[in-house]
mmCIF file of C-alpha atoms in Angstrom:
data_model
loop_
_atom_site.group_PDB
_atom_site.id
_atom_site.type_symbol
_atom_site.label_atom_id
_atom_site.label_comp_id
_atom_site.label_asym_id
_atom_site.label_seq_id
_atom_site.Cartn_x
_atom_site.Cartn_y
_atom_site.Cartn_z
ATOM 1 C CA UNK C 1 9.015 20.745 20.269
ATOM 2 C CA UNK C 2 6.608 19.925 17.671
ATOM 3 C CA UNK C 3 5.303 16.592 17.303
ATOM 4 C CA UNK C 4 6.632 14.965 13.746
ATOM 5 C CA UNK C 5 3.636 13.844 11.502
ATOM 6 C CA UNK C 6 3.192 10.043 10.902
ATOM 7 C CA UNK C 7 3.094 11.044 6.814
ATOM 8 C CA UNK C 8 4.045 13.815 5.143
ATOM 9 C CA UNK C 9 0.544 14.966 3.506
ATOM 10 C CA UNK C 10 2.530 17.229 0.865
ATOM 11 C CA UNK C 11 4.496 14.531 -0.815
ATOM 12 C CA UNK C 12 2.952 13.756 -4.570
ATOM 13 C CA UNK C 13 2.483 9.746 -3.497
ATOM 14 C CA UNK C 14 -0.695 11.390 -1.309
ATOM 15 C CA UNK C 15 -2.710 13.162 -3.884
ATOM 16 C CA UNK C 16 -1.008 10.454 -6.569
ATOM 17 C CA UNK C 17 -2.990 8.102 -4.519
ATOM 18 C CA UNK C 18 -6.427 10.161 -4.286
ATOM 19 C CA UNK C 19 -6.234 10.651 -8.239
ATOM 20 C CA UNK C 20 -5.746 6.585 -8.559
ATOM 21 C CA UNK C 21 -8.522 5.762 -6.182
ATOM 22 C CA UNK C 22 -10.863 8.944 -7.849
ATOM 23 C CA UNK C 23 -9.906 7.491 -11.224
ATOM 24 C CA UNK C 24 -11.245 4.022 -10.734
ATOM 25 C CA UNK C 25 -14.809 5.390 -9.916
ATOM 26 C CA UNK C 26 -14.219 5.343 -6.222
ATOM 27 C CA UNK C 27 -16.345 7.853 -3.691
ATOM 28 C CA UNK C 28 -14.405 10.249 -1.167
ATOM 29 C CA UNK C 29 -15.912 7.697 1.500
ATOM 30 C CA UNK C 30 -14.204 4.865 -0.729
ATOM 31 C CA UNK C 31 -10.905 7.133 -1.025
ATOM 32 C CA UNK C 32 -10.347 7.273 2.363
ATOM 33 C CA UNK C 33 -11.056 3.664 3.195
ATOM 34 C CA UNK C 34 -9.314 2.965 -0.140
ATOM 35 C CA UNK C 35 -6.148 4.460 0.845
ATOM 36 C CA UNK C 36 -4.624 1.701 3.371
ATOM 37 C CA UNK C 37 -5.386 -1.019 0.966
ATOM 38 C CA UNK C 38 -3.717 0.725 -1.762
ATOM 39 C CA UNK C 39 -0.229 0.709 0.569
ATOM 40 C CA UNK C 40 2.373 -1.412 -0.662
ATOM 41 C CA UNK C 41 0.373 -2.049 -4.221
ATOM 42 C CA UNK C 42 2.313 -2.291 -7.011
ATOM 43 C CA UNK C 43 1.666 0.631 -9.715
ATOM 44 C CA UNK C 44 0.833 0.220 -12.846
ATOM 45 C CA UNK C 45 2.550 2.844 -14.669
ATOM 46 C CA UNK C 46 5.674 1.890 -12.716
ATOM 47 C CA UNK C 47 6.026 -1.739 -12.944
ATOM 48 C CA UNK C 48 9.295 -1.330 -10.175
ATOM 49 C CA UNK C 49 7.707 0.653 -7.950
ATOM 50 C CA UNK C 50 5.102 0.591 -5.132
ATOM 51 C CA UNK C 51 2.738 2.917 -3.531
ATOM 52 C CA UNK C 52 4.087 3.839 0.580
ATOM 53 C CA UNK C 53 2.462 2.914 3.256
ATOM 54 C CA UNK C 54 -0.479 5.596 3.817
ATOM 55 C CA UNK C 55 -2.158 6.550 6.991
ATOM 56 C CA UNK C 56 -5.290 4.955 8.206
ATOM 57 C CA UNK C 57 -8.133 8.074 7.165
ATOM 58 C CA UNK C 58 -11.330 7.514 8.224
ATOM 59 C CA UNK C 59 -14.284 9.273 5.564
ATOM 60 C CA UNK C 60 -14.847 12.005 8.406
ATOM 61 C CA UNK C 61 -11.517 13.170 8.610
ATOM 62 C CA UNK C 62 -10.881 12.522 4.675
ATOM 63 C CA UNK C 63 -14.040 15.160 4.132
ATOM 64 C CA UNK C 64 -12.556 16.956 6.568
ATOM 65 C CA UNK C 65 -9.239 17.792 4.625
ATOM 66 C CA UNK C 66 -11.041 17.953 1.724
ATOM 67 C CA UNK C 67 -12.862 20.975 3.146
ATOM 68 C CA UNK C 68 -9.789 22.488 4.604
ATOM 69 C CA UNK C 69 -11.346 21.923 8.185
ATOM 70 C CA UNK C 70 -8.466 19.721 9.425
ATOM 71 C CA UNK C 71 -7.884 20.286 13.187
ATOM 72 C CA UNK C 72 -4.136 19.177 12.894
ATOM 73 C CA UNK C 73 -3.503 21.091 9.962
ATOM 74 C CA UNK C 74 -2.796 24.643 10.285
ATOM 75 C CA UNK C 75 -4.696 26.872 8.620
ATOM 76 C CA UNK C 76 -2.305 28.006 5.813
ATOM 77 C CA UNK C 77 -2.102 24.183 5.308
ATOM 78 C CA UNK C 78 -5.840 23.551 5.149
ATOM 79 C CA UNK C 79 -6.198 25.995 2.742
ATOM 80 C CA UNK C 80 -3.787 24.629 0.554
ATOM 81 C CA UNK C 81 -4.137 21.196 0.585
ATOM 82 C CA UNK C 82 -7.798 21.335 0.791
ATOM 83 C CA UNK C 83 -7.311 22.885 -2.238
ATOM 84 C CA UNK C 84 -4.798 20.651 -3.861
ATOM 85 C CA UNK C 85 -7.155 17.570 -2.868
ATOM 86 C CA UNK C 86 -10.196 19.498 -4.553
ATOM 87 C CA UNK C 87 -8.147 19.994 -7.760
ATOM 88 C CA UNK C 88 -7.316 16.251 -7.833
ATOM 89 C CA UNK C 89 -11.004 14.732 -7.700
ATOM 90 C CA UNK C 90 -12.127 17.280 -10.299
ATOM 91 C CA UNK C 91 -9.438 16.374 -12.829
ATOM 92 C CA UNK C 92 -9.702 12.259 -11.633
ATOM 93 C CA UNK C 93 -13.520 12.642 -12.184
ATOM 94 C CA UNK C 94 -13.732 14.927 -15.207
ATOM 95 C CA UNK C 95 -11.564 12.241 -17.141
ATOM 96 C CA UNK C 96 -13.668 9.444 -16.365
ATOM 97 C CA UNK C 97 -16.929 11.661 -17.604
ATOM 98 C CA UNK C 98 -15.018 12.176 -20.637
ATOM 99 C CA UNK C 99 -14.946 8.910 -21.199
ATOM 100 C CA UNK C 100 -18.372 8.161 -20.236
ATOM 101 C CA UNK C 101 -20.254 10.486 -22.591
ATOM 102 C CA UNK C 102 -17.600 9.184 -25.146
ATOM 103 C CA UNK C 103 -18.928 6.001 -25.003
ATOM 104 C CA UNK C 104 -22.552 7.251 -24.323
ATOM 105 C CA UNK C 105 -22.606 9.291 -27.855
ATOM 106 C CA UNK C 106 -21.163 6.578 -29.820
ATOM 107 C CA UNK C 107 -23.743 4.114 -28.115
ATOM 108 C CA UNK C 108 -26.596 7.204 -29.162
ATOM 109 C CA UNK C 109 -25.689 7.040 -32.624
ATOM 110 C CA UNK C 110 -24.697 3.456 -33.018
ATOM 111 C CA UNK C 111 -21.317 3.202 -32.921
ATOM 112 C CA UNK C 112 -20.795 0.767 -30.605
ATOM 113 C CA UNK C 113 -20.087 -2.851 -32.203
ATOM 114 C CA UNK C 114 -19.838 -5.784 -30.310
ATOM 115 C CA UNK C 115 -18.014 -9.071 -31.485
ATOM 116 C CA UNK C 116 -19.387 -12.773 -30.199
ATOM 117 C CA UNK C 117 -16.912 -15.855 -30.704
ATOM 118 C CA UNK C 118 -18.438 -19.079 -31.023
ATOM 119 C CA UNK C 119 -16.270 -22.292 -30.673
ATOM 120 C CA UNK C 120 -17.146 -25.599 -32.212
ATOM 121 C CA UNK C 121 -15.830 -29.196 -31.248
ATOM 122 C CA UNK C 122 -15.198 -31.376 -34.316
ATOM 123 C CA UNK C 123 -16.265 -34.760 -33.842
ATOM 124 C CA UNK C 124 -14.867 -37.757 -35.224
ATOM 125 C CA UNK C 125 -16.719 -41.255 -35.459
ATOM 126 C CA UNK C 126 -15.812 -44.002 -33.531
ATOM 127 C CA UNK C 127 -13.678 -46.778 -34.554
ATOM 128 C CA UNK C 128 -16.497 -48.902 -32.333
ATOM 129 C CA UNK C 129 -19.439 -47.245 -34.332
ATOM 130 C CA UNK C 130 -21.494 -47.140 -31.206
ATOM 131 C CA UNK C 131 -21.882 -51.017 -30.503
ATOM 132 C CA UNK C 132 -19.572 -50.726 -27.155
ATOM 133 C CA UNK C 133 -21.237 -49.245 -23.777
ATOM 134 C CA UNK C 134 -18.022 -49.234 -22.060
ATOM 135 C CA UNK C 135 -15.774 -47.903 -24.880
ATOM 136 C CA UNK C 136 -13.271 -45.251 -23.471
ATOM 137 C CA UNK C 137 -13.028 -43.115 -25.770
ATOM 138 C CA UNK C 138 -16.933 -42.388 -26.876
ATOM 139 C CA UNK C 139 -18.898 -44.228 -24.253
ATOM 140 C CA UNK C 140 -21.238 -45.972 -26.623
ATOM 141 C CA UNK C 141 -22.394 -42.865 -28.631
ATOM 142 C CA UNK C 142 -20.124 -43.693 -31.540
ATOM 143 C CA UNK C 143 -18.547 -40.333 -32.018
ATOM 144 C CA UNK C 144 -16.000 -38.481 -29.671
ATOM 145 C CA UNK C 145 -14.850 -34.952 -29.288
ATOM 146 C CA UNK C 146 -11.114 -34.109 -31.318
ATOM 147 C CA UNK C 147 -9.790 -31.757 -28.062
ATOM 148 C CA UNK C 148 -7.084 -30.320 -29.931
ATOM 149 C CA UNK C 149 -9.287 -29.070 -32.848
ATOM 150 C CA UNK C 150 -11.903 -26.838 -33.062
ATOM 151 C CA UNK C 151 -14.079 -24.519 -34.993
ATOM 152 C CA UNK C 152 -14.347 -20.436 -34.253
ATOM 153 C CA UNK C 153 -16.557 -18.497 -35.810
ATOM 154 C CA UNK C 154 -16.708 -15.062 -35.182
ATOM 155 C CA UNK C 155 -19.591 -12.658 -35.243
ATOM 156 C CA UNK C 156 -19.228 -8.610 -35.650
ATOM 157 C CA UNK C 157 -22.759 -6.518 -34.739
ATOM 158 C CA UNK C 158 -23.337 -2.953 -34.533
ATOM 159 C CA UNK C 159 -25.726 -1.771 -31.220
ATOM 160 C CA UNK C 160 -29.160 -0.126 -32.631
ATOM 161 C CA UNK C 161 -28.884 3.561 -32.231
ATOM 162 C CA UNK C 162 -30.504 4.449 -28.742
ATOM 163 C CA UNK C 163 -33.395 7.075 -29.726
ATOM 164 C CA UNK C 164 -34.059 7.867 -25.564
ATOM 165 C CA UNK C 165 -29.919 8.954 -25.143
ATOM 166 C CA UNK C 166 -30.121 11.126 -28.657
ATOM 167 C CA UNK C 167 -33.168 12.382 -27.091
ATOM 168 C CA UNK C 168 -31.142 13.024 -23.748
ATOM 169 C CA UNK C 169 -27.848 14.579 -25.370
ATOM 170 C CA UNK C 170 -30.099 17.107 -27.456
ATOM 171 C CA UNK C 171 -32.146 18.353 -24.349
ATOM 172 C CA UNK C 172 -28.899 19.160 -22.515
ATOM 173 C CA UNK C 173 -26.735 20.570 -25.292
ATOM 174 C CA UNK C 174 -29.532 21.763 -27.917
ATOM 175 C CA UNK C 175 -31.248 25.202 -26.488
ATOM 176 C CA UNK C 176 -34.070 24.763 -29.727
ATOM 177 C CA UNK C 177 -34.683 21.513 -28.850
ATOM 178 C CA UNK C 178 -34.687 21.830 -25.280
ATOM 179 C CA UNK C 179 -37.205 24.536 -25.675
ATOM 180 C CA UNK C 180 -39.830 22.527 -27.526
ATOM 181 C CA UNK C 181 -39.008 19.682 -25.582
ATOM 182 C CA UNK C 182 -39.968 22.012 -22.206
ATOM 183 C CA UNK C 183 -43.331 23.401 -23.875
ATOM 184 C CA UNK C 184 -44.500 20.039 -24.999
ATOM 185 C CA UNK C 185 -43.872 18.825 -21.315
ATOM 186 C CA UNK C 186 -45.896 21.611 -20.133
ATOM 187 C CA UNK C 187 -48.762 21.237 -22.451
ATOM 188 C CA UNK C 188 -49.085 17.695 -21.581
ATOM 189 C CA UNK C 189 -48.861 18.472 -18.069
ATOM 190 C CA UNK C 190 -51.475 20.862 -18.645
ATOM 191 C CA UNK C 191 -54.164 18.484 -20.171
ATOM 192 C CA UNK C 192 -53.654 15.984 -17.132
ATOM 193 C CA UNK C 193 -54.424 18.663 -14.800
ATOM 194 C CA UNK C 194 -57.716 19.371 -16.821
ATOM 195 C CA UNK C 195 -60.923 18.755 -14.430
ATOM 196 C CA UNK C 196 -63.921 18.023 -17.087
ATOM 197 C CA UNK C 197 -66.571 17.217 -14.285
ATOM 198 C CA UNK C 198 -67.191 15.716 -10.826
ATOM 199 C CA UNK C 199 -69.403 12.764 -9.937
ATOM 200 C CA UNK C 200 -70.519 12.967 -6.579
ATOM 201 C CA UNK C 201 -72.876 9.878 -5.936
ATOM 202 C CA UNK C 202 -74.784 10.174 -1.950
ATOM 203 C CA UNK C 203 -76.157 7.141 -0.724
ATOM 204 C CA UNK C 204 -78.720 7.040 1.894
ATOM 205 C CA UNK C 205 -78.879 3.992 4.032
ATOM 206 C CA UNK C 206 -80.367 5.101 7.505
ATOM 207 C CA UNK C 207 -84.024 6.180 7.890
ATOM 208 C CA UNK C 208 -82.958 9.581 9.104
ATOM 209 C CA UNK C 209 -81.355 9.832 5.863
ATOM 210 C CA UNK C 210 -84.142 8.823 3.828
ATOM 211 C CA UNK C 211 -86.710 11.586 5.955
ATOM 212 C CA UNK C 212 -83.932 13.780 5.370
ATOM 213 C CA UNK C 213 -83.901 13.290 1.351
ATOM 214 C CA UNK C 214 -87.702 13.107 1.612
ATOM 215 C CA UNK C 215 -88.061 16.500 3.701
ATOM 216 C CA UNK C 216 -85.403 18.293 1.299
ATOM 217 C CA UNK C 217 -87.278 17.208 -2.133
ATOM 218 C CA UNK C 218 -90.706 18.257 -0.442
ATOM 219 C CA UNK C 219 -89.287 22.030 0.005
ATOM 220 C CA UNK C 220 -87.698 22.093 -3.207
ATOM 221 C CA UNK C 221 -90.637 21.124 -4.613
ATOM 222 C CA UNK C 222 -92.425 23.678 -2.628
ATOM 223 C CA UNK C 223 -89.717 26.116 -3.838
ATOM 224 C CA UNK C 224 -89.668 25.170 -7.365
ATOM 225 C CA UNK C 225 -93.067 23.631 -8.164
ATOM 226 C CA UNK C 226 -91.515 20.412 -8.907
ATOM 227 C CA UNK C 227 -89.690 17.138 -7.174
ATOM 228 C CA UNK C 228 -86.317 16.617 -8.314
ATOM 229 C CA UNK C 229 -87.294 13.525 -10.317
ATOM 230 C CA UNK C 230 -89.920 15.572 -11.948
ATOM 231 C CA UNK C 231 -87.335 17.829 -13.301
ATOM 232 C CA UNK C 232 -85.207 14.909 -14.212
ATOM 233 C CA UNK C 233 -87.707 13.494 -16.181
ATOM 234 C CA UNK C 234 -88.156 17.043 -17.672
#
């Protein structure tokens, strides 16, 4: 008699719950640690209704499943929920790059606006005009703060257009301009690897090395007819 699983890993609550989890950003390590605390949480698109309780996964058995490598699955079953599961992150994931290079391109071409709100206190002057230390109500200053009135002022601004995610967008999307971006790169990386000359500077400290020097400009000069200074100052 076959054993009956703790949870039934076919029901739409299971890959409901990997979608919610992918959705919010969360890595297949996350998901599976993610998945007990998200039993008995309350669900936003159903305000009556709450996610089950989910089995403990650990991220080596949620990778497992993922690949369709489950020992306790068959493997019909690993094959399709492996599958299923795959399907699910993609989709969870694609959505929330959607809605990162959304906001990324309007940011690149300075969409983006952001809005600051600025509240001011009126103040009102004493009835004490500042002569009483221990007045209670403006503690010598002669003015107090009105707590039910107030000033806002409200401040629109549009974000500068970002040159270095324009730049970005068109090397990944524009073949032209990802081909002249790709030869200018190489050019540059060209000139740096340029060798003009080479300095090589010997310094002789020990006498050995100075009878050495000595001994090697006397047989040049033997050679050549001159010392090596000679021909320097030539």
């Amino acid at each position: 008699m076959a054993i009956k699983p703790k949870f039934d890993y076919d029901s739409p609550d299971f890959y409901d719950a990997i979608r919610e989890l992918a959705s919010r950003g969360c890595t297949d390590s996350e998901i599976a640690n993610g998945m007990e605390m998200l039993s008995g949480e309350a669900r936003s698109s159903y305000p009556n209704d709450v996610w089950p309780d989910f089995p403990k996964l650990s991220p080596e058995t949620f990778s497992r499943m993922k690949n369709g490598k489950y020992k306790k699955w068959s493997d019909e079953q690993n094959a399709v929920r492996s599958e299923r599961i795959g399907q699910v992150l993609a989709r969870a994931r694609d959505k929330i790059n959607i809605a990162i290079r959304g906001t990324l391109i309007e940011m690149a071409l300075g969409k983006i606006k952001t809005t600051s709100i600025t509240y001011h206190k009126i103040r009102k002057k004493c009835e004490c005009k500042g002569k009483d230390n221990t007045c209670p109500q403006c503690g010598g200053t002669g003015w107090y703060d009105l707590s039910d009135r107030q000033i806002v002022e409200e401040r629109e601004q549009t974000v500068t257009p970002s040159l270095q995610l324009l730049t970005t967008w068109l090397h990944h999307h524009d073949p032209e301009w990802r081909r002249i971006d790709l030869l200018r790169h190489s050019e540059d990386n060209e000139d740096d690897l340029q060798i003009t000359g080479i300095d090589i500077n010997v310094v002789y400290s020990s006498k050995k090395d100075l009878e050495l020097q000595e001994n090697n400009q006397i047989q040049t000069k033997k050679r050549y007819g001159k010392s090596i200074k000679e021909q320097q100052r030539d």
